[in-house]
Short mmCIF file of C-alpha atoms in Angstrom, two decimals:
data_model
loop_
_atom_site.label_atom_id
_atom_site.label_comp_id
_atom_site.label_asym_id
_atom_site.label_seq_id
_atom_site.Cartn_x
_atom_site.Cartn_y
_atom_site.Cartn_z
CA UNK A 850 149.12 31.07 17.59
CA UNK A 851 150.66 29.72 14.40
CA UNK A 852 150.70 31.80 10.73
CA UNK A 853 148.50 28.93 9.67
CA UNK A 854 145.96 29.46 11.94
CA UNK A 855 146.14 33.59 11.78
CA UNK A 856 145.41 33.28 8.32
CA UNK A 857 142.51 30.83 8.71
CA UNK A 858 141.06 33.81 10.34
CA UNK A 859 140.59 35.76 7.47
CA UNK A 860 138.55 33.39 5.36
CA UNK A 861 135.42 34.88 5.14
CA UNK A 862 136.80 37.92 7.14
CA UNK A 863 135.04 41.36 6.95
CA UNK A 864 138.37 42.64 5.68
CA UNK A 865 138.68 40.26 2.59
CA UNK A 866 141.67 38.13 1.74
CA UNK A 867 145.49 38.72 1.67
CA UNK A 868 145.16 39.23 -1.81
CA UNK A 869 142.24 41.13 -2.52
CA UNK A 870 143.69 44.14 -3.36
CA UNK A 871 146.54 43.08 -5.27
CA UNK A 872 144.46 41.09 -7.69
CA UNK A 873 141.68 43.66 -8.11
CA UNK A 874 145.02 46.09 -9.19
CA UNK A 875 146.16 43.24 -11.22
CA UNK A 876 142.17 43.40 -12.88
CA UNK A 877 141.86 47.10 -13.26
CA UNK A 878 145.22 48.47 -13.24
CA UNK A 879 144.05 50.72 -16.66
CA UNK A 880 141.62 52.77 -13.44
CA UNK A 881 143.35 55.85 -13.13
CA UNK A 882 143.89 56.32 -9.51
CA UNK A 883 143.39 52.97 -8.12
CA UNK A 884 146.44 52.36 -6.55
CA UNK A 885 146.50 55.40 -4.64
CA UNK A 886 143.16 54.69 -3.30
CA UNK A 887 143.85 50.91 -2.35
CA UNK A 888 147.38 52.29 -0.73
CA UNK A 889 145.22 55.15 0.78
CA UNK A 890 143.02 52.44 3.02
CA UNK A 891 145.93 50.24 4.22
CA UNK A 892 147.72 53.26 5.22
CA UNK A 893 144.82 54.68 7.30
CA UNK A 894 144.37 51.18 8.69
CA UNK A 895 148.08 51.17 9.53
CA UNK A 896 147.89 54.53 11.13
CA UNK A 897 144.92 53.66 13.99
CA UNK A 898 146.81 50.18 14.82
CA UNK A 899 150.15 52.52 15.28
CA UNK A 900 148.29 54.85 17.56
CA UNK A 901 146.53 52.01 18.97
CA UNK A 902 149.99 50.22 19.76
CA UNK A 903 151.63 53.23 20.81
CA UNK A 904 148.75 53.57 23.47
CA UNK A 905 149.47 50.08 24.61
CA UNK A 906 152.83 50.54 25.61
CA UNK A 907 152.25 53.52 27.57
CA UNK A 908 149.71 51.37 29.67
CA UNK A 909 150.36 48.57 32.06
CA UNK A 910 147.28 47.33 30.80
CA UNK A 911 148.77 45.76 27.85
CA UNK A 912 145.62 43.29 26.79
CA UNK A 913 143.55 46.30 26.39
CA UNK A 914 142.96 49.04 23.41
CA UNK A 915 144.41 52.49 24.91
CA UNK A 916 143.34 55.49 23.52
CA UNK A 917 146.35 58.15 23.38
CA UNK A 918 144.53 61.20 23.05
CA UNK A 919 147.65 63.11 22.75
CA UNK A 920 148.57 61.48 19.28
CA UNK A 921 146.85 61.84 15.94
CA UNK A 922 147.37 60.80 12.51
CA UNK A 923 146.99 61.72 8.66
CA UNK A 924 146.99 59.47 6.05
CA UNK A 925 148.07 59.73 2.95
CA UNK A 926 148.92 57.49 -0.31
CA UNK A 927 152.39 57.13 0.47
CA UNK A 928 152.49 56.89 3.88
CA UNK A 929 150.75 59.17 6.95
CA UNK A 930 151.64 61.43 9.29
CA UNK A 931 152.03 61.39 13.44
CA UNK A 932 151.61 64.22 15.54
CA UNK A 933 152.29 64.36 19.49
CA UNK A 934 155.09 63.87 21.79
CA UNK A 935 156.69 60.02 20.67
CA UNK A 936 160.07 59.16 20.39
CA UNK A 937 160.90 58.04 17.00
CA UNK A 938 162.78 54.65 18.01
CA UNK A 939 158.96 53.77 19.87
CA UNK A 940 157.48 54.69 16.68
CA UNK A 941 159.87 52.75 14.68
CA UNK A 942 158.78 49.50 16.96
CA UNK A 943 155.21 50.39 17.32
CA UNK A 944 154.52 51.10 13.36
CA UNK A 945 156.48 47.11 12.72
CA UNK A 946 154.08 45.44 15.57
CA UNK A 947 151.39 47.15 14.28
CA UNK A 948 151.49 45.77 10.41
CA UNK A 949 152.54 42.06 12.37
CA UNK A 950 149.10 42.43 14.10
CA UNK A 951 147.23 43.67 11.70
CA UNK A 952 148.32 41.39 9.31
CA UNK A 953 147.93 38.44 11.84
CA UNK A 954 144.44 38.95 12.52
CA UNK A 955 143.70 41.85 14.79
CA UNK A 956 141.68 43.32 12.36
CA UNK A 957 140.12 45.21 15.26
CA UNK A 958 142.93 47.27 15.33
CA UNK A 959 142.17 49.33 11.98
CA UNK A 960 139.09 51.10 13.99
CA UNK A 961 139.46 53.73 15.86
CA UNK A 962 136.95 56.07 17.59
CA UNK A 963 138.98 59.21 16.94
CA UNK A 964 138.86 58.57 13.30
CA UNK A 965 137.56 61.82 11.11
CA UNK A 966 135.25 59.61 9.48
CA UNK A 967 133.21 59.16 12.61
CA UNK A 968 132.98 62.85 12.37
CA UNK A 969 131.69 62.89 8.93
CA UNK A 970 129.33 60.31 9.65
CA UNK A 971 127.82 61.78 12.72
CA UNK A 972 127.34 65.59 10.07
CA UNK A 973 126.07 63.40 7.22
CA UNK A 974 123.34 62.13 9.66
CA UNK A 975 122.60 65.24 11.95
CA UNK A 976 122.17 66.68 8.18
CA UNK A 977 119.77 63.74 6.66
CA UNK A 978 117.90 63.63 10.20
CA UNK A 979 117.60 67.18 10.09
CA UNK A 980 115.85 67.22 7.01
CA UNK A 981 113.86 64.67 7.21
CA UNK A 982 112.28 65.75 10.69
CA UNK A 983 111.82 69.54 8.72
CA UNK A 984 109.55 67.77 5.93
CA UNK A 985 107.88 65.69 8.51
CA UNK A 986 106.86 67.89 10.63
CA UNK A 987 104.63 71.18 11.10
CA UNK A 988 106.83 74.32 9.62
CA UNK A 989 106.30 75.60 13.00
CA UNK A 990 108.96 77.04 15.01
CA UNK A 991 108.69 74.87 18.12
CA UNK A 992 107.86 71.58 16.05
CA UNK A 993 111.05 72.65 13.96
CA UNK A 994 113.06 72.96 16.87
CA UNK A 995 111.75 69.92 18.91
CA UNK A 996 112.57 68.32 15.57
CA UNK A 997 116.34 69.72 15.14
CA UNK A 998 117.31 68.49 18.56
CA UNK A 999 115.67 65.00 18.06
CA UNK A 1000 117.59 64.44 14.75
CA UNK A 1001 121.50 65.98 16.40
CA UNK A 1002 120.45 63.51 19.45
CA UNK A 1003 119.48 60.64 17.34
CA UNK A 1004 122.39 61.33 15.28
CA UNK A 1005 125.11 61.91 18.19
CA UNK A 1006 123.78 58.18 19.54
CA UNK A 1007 124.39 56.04 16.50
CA UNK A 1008 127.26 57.93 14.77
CA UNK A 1009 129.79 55.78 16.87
CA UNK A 1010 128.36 52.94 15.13
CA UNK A 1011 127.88 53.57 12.23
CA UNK A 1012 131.52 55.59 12.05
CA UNK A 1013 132.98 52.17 12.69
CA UNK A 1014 131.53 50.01 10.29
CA UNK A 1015 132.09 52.82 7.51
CA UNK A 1016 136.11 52.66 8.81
CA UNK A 1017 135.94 48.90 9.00
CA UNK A 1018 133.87 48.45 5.00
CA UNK A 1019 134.93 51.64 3.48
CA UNK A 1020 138.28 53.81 4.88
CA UNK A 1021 140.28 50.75 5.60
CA UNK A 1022 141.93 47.98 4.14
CA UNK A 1023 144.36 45.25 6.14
CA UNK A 1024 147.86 46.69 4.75
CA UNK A 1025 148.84 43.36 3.76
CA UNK A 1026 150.78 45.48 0.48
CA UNK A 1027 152.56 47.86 2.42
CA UNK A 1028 156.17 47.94 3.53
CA UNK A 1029 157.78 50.88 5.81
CA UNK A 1030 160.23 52.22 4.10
CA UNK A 1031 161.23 54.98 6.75
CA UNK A 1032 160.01 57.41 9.39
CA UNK A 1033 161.68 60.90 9.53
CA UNK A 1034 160.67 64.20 11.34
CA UNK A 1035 159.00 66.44 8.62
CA UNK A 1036 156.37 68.84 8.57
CA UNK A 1037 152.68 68.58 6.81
CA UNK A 1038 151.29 71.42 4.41
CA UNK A 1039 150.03 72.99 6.82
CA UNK A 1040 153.48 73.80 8.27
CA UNK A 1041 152.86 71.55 11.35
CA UNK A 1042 155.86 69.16 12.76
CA UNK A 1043 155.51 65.13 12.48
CA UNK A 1044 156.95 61.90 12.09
CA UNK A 1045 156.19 61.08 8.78
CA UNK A 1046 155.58 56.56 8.07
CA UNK A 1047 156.91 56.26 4.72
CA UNK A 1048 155.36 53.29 3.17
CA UNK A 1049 155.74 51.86 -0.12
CA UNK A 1050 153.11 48.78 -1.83
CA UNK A 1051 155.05 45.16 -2.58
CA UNK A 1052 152.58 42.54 -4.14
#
């Protein structure tokens, strides 16, 4: 498939236009913080496809999405964080051929199921279903119970969902402003060892 044609694909595209977050910097660069937070979504977008990738070549099954449970990710503004068993020359090849992919249309690749934010989707709902069922229903104990498990079931069922489209509208961005600057072996705040994707933003 030719550039041309990869970038047709993203006319119209859920995940805007090469540009979109370059010119809305270039519009409100005097917003404190909006850099970071436009960096912050590429990054985490970045970070799925890597584990996504990484999963791939692990698999035989090369046309399909593996999930690696043994790897997770952080992101952060400047780059994000990889923990589990990889070695770093894999990494180095996995992180490029991500951003190519990404950036070539397989916007797909900037969801994953492990995300945290599926996990704070599926609380914010078992909370808001919770409550709701409490002021619907009798403040009996059985109707309050019967009501508690509906809402965590209800919830549990269309967090998936719902996780995904917040990752693909809200937590991620296609990192078409972000270059890899380097990956070393570091260790978060939290003491824990990691390859660390060092990105930077280029317009």
């Amino acid at each position: 498939m030719s550039g041309k044609v990869a970038n047709v694909d993203f006319i119209g595209s859920d995940f805007g236009q090469p540009t979109q977050d370059a010119d809305l910097l270039k519009q409100l660069s005097f917003v404190p913080g909006l850099k970071e937070i436009l960096m912050l979504r590429q990054v985490h977008a970045l970070e799925h496809a890597t584990v996504w990738v990484l999963g791939q070549s692990t698999s035989y099954l090369s046309n399909f999405q593996i999930d690696n449970e043994l790897l997770s990710g952080l992101s952060t503004e400047e780059g994000f964080y990889l923990y589990g068993e990889v070695n770093i020359s894999n990494l180095r090849r996995a992180v490029t051929l991500a951003l190519h992919r990404l950036t070539n249309g397989e916007v797909d690749l900037a969801v994953h199921p492990r995300c945290g934010t599926n996990a704070s989707v599926a609380m914010l709902l078992t909370a808001g279903l919770a409550v709701g069922m409490h002021l619907l229903l009798p403040f009996r104990p059985i109707e309050q119970l019967v009501g508690f498990g509906l809402a965590a079931t209800t919830a549990a069922e269309i967090a998936p969902d719902i996780g995904a489209l917040a990752q693909r509208y809200v937590t991620t961005a296609i990192p078409f402003n972000l270059a890899i600057e380097n990956i070393t072996i570091t260790r978060d705040i939290w003491g824990r060892e990691a390859h660390f994707v060092k990105v930077r933003w280029r317009e």
